[in-house]
XYZ file of C-alpha atoms in Angstrom:
443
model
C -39.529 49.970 24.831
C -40.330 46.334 25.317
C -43.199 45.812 22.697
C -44.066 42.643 23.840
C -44.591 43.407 27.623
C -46.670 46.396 26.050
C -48.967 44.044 23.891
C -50.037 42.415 26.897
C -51.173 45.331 28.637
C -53.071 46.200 26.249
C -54.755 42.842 25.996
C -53.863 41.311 23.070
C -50.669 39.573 23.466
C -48.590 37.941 20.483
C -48.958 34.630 20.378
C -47.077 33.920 17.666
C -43.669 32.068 17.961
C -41.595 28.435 17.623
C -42.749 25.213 19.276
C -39.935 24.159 21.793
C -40.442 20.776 19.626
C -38.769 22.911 16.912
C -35.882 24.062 19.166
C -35.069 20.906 20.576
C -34.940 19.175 16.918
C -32.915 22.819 15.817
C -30.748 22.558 18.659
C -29.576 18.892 18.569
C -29.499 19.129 14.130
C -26.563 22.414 14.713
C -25.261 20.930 18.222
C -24.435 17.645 15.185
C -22.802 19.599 12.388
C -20.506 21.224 14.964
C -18.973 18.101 16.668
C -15.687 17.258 16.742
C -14.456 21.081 16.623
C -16.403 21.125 13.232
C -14.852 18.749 11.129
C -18.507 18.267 9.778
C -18.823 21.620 8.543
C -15.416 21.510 6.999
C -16.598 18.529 5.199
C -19.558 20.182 4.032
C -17.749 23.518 2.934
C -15.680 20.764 0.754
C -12.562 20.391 2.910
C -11.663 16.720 3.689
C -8.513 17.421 5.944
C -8.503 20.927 6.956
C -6.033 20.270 9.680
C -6.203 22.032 12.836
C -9.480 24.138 13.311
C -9.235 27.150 15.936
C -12.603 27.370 17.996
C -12.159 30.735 19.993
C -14.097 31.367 23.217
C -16.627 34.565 22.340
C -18.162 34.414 25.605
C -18.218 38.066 27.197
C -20.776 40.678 29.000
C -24.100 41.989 27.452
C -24.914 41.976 23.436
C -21.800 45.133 22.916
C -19.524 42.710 24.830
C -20.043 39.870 22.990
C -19.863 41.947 19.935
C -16.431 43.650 20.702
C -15.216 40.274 21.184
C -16.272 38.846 18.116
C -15.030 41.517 15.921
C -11.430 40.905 17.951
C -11.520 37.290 17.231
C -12.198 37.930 13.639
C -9.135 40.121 13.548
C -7.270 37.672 15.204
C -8.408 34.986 13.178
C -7.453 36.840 9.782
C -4.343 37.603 10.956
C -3.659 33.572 12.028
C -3.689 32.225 8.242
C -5.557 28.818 9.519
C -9.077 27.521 9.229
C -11.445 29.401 12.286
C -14.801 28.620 13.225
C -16.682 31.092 15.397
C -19.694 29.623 16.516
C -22.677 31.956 17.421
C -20.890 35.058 16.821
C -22.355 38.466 18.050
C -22.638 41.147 14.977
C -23.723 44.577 15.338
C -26.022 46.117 12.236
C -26.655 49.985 12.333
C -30.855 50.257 11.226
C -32.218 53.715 11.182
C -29.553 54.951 13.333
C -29.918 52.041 16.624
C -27.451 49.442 16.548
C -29.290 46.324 15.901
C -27.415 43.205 17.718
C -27.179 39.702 15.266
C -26.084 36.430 15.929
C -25.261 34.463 12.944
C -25.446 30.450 13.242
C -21.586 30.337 12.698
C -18.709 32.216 10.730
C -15.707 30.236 9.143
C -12.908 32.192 8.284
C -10.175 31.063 5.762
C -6.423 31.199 5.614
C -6.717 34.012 2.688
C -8.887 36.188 5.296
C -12.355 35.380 3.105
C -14.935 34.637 6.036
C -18.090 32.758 5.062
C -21.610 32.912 6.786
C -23.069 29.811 7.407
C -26.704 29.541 8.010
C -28.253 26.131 9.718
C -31.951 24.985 9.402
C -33.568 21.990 10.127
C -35.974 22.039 7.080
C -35.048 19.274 4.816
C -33.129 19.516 1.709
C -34.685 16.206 -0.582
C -33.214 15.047 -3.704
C -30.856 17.943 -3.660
C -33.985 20.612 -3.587
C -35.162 22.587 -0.643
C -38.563 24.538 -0.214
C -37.931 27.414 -2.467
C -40.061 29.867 -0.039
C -38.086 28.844 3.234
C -34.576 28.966 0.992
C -35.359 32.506 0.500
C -36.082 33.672 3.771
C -32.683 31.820 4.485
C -30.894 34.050 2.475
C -32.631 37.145 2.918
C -31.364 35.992 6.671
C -27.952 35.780 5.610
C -27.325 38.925 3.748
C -28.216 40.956 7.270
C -25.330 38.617 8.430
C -22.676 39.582 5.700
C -23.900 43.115 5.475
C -23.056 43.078 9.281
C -19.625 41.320 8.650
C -18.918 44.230 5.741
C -18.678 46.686 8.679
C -15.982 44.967 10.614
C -14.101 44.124 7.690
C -13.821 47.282 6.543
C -11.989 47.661 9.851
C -9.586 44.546 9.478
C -6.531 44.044 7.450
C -6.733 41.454 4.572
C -10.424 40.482 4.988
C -13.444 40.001 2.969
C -16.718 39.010 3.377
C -17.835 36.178 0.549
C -21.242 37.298 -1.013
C -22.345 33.877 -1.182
C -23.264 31.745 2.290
C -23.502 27.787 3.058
C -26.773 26.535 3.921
C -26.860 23.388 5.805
C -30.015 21.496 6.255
C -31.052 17.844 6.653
C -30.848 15.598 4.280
C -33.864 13.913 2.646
C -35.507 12.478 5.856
C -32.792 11.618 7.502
C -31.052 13.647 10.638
C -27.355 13.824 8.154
C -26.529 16.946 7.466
C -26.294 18.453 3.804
C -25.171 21.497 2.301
C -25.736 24.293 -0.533
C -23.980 27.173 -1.579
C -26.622 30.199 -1.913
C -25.754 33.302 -3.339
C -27.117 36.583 -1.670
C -25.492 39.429 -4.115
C -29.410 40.235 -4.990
C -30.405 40.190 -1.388
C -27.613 41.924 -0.080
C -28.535 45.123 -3.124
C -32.318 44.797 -1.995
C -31.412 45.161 1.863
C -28.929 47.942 1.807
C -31.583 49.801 -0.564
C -34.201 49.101 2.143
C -32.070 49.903 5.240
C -31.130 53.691 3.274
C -34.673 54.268 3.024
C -35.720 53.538 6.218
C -36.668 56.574 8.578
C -34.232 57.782 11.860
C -35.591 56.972 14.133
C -34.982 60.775 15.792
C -37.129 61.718 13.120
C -40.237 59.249 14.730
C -39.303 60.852 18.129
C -39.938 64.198 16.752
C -43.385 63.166 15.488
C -44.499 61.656 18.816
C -46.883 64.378 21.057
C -45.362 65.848 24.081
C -45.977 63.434 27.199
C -46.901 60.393 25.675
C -44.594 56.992 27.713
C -45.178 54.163 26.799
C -43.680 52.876 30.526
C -45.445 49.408 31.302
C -44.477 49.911 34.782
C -45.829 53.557 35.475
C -48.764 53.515 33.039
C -52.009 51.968 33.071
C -54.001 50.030 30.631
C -56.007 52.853 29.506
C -53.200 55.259 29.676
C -51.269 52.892 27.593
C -53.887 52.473 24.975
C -54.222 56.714 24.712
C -50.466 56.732 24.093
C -50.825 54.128 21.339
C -53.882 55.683 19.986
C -51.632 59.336 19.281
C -49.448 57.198 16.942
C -49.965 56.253 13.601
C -49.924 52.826 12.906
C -49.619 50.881 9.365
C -51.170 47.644 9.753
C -50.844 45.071 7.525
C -51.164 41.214 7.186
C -47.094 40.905 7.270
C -46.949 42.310 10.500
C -48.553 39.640 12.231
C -44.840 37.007 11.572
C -42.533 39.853 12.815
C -44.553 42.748 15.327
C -45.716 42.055 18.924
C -48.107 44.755 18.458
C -49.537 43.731 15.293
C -52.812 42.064 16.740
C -53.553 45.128 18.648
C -53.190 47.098 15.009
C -55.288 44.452 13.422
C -57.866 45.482 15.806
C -57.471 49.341 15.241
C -57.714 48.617 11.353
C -60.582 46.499 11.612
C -62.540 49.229 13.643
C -61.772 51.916 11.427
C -62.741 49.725 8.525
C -59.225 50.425 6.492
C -58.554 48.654 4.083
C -55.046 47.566 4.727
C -56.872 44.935 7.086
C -56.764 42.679 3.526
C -53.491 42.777 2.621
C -51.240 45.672 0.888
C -51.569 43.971 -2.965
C -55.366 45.203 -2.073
C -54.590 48.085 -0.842
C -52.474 48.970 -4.206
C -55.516 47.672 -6.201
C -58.088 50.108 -4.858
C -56.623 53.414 -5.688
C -57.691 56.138 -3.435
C -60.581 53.913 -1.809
C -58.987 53.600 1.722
C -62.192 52.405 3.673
C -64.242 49.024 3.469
C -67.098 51.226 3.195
C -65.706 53.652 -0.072
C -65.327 50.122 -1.186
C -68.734 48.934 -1.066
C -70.496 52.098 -2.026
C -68.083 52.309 -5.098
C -69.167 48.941 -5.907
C -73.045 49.624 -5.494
C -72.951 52.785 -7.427
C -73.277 54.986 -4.761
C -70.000 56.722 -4.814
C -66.794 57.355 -6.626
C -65.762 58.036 -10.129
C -66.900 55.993 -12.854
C -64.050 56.951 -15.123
C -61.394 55.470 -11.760
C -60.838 52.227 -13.458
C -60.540 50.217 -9.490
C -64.413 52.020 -9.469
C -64.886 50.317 -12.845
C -63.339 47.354 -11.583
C -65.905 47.093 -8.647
C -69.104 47.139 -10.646
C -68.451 44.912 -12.982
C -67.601 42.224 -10.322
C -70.586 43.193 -8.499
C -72.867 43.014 -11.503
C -71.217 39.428 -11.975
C -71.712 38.448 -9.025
C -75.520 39.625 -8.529
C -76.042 37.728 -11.878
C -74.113 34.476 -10.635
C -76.436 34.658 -7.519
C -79.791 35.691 -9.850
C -78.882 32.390 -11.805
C -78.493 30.161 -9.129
C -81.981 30.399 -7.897
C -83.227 29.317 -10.947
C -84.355 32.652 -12.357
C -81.798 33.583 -14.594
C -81.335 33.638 -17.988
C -81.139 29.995 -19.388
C -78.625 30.204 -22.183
C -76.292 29.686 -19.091
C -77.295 26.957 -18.637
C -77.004 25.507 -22.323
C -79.986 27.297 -24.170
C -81.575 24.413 -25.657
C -82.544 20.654 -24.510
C -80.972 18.861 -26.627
C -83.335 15.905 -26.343
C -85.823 17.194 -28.874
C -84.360 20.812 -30.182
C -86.893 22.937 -28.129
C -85.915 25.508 -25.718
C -86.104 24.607 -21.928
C -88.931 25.216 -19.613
C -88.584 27.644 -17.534
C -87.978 26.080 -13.684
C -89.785 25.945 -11.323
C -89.752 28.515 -8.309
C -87.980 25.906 -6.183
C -85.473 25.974 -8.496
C -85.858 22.525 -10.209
C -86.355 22.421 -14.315
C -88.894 21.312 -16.012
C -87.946 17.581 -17.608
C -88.290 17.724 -21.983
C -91.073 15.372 -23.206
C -89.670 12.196 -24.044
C -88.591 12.668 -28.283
C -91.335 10.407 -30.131
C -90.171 9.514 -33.955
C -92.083 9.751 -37.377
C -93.569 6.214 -36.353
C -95.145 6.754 -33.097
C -92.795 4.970 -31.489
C -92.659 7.028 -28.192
C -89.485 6.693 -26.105
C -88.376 3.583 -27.621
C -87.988 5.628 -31.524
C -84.466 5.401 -32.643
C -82.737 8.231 -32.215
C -79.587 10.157 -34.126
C -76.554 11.573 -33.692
C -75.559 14.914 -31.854
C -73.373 15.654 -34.715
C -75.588 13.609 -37.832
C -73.771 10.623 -37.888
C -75.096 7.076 -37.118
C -73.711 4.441 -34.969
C -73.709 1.321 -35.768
C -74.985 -1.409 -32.753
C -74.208 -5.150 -32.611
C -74.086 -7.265 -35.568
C -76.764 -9.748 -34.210
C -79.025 -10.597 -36.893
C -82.842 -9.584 -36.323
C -85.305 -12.182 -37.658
C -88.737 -12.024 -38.830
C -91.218 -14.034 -40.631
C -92.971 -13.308 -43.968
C -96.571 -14.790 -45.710
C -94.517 -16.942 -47.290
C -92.881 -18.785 -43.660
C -89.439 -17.962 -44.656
C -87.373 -15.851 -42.315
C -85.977 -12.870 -43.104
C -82.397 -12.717 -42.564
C -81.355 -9.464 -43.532
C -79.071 -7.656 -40.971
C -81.394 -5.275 -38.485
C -78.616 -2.404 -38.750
C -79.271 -0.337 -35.250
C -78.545 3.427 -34.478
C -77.656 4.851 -31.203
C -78.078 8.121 -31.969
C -78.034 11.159 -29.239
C -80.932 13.450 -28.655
C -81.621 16.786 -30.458
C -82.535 15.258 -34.562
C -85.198 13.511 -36.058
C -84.477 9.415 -36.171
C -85.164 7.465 -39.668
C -87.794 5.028 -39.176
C -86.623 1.376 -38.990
C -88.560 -2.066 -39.790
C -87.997 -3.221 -36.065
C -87.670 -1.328 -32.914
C -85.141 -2.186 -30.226
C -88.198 -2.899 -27.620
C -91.238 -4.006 -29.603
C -92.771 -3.942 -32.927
C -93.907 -1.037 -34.829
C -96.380 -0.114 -37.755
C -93.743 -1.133 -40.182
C -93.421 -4.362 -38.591
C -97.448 -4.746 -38.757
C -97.628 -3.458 -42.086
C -95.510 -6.437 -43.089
C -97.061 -8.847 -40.513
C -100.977 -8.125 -41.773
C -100.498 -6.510 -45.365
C -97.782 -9.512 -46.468
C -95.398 -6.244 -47.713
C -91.699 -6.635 -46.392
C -90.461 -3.104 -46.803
C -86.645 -1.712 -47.090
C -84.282 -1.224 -44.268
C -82.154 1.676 -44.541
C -78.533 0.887 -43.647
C -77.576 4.091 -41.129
C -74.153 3.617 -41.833
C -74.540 4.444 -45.715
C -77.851 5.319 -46.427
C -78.514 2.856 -49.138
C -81.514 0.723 -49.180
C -81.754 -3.492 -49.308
C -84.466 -4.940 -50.855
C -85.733 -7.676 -48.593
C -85.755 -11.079 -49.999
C -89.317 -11.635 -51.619
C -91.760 -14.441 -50.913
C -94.887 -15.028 -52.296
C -97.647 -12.727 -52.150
C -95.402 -9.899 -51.538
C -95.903 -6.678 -53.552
């Protein structure tokens, strides 16, 4: 069945795949580490003067041609005792009973009969380090290749297949090739694990109804959709990098509101809530059991975020928003219904002073301002020289009153001016009192 031919008459054709960009630069970065019969590539598997390389000619008839041929020159190649390169080899990979058809960047077999996958891509390998997600796939490439290679060397005198695979790649940002030696023994366990599970696929014939083609040529749209419709389908958000048909089972999931539409770490999350809509009444209160703890799960995020909304029109509770105003130790006003709070009166100290009152420390402390000395005049026409020690205090406790404020005078300031009394500054730093220098006619 060609899956792709089928997407498109069905309307939604894959549109996934490479840019031809991508090729060209692929093409021209593995056309480069081959030259020369691959003296590049024994240079980057750590062999300065391999001597004479064989290159065979795979070239045959059709995917099991090419194959047959392959596994012949590896035989032949084992057999030879010298350094072979096979370049684009054709494998053949048994997956739930079809023969699926590889073709490996290039194979390099060695004069003990240990052949070597080597995998070339053109993302770059800087400062020694590669993109650890893209390495990965790389490998998880690979270990198809060597579980494919296991088969015919089962069949072939002397060989082996090496469970660990060269990666080439460019290096830094440059077009000069580099290379790494990956080990696959934990991909190769995870992939023949996957490929026993995996169902016949004379088993999926046997579940498909009686009369249903899926022939792109002899069917019509509609007819094609009915036949699609009778089989099950398991969407998910990884099938869209791998399945032609995977936008036309986005669509089917989306209609029937499953919830494998999000992804399957979702899906796991959920429980037995398979529907968008079991999701949302669960969440509401509507439905499900409150002792499910995914149910449990859903109503305490929705109760979060109906209060997260509640608060941000300017209705909610205001310890969220810090309780207090700090400014003056009362509790905030609250806002308005367009959503704006009401400003804190301006903190007025013991003297009246309004806005312009010294004011203390968050945390009690004072702070000390400049050292620049504040002068005043007493009865007596002498000036008073005494230090004017400022505070810069923050808002939320009551300020000590001070002979001078930083913007005007206050009524301690008068008091000396018209009653001839020069009272005590307080030092904020230590709380000890100066007597101010007398004059005559003060108290």
């Amino acid at each position: 069945m060609d899956k792709t031919a089928l997407a498109t008459a069905l309307g939604s054709p894959a549109s996934f795949g490479q840019s031809q960009f991508a090729f060209m630069r692929g093409n021209a970065f593995e056309a480069k580490v081959k030259a020369d019969g691959g003296k590049e590539l024994m240079r980057l598997l750590g062999l300065d003067d391999p001597g004479e390389v064989r290159v065979p000619d795979l070239a045959a008839v059709g995917p099991e041609g090419r194959a047959a041929r392959t596994a012949l020159a590896l035989r032949e190649a084992t057999g030879a005792g010298a350094f072979t390169l096979l370049d684009h080899p054709m494998l053949a990979l048994d997956v739930a009973g079809s023969p699926a058809h590889l073709e490996p960047d290039a194979v390099v077999v060695h004069p003990d009969g240990r052949w070597t996958v080597v995998e070339i891509k053109s993302f770059p390998m800087i400062d020694a380090s590669a993109d650890a997600a893209k390495v990965g796939a790389a490998a998880r490439q690979a270990a198809v290749y060597v579980l494919a290679l296991e088969r015919v060397a089962t069949l072939t005198d002397g060989a082996s297949v090496a469970h660990h695979v060269l990666l080439v790649c460019p290096k830094d940002f440059t077009n000069m090739p580099t290379a790494s030696v990956v080990d696959v023994r934990k991909q190769l366990s995870v992939t023949r694990r996957q490929l026993a599970r995996l169902t016949r696929l004379e088993e999926i014939a046997a579940t498909v109804p009686e009369g249903v083609s899926f022939d792109v040529e002899s069917c019509s749209a509609e007819e094609l959709a009915d036949a699609v419709e009778q089989v099950p389908h398991a969407y998910a958000p990884e099938c869209l990098a791998a399945c032609e048909l995977a936008f036309h089972c986005r669509d089917r999931a989306r209609l029937a509101g499953a919830v494998e539409a999000l992804g399957r770490s979702v899906r796991g999350e959920l429980g037995g809530l398979t529907t968008i809509g079991d999701v949302l009444a669960a969440a509401r209160g509507k439905a499900g059991d409150p002792d499910d703890p995914a149910v449990e799960a859903l109503r305490r995020a929705a109760a979060l975020r109906a209060a997260a909304l509640h608060a941000g029109t300017g209705s909610g509770d205001l310890a969220l928003r810090g309780g207090t105003d700090r400014a003056d130790g009362q509790a905030l006003q609250p806002a308005a219904r367009d959503g704006a709070a009401q400003a804190p009166s301006p903190p007025t100290g013991k003297d009246g002073g309004g806005p312009h009152a010294p004011r203390a420390g968050a945390d009690g402390a004072t702070t000390q301002q400049d050292s620049t000395l504040r002068t005043g005049t007493d009865r007596a026409g002498t000036q008073d020289t005494t230090p004017q020690a400022g505070t810069d205090r923050a808002e939320g406790h009551d300020a000590p009153q001070q002979a001078d404020s930083a913007h005007g005078h206050n009524a301690a300031h008068a008091d000396r001016a018209h009653e001839h009394d020069a009272p005590q500054h307080a030092d904020s730093t230590h709380g000890h009192p100066h007597e101010a220098p007398e004059a005559a006619g003060c108290r």
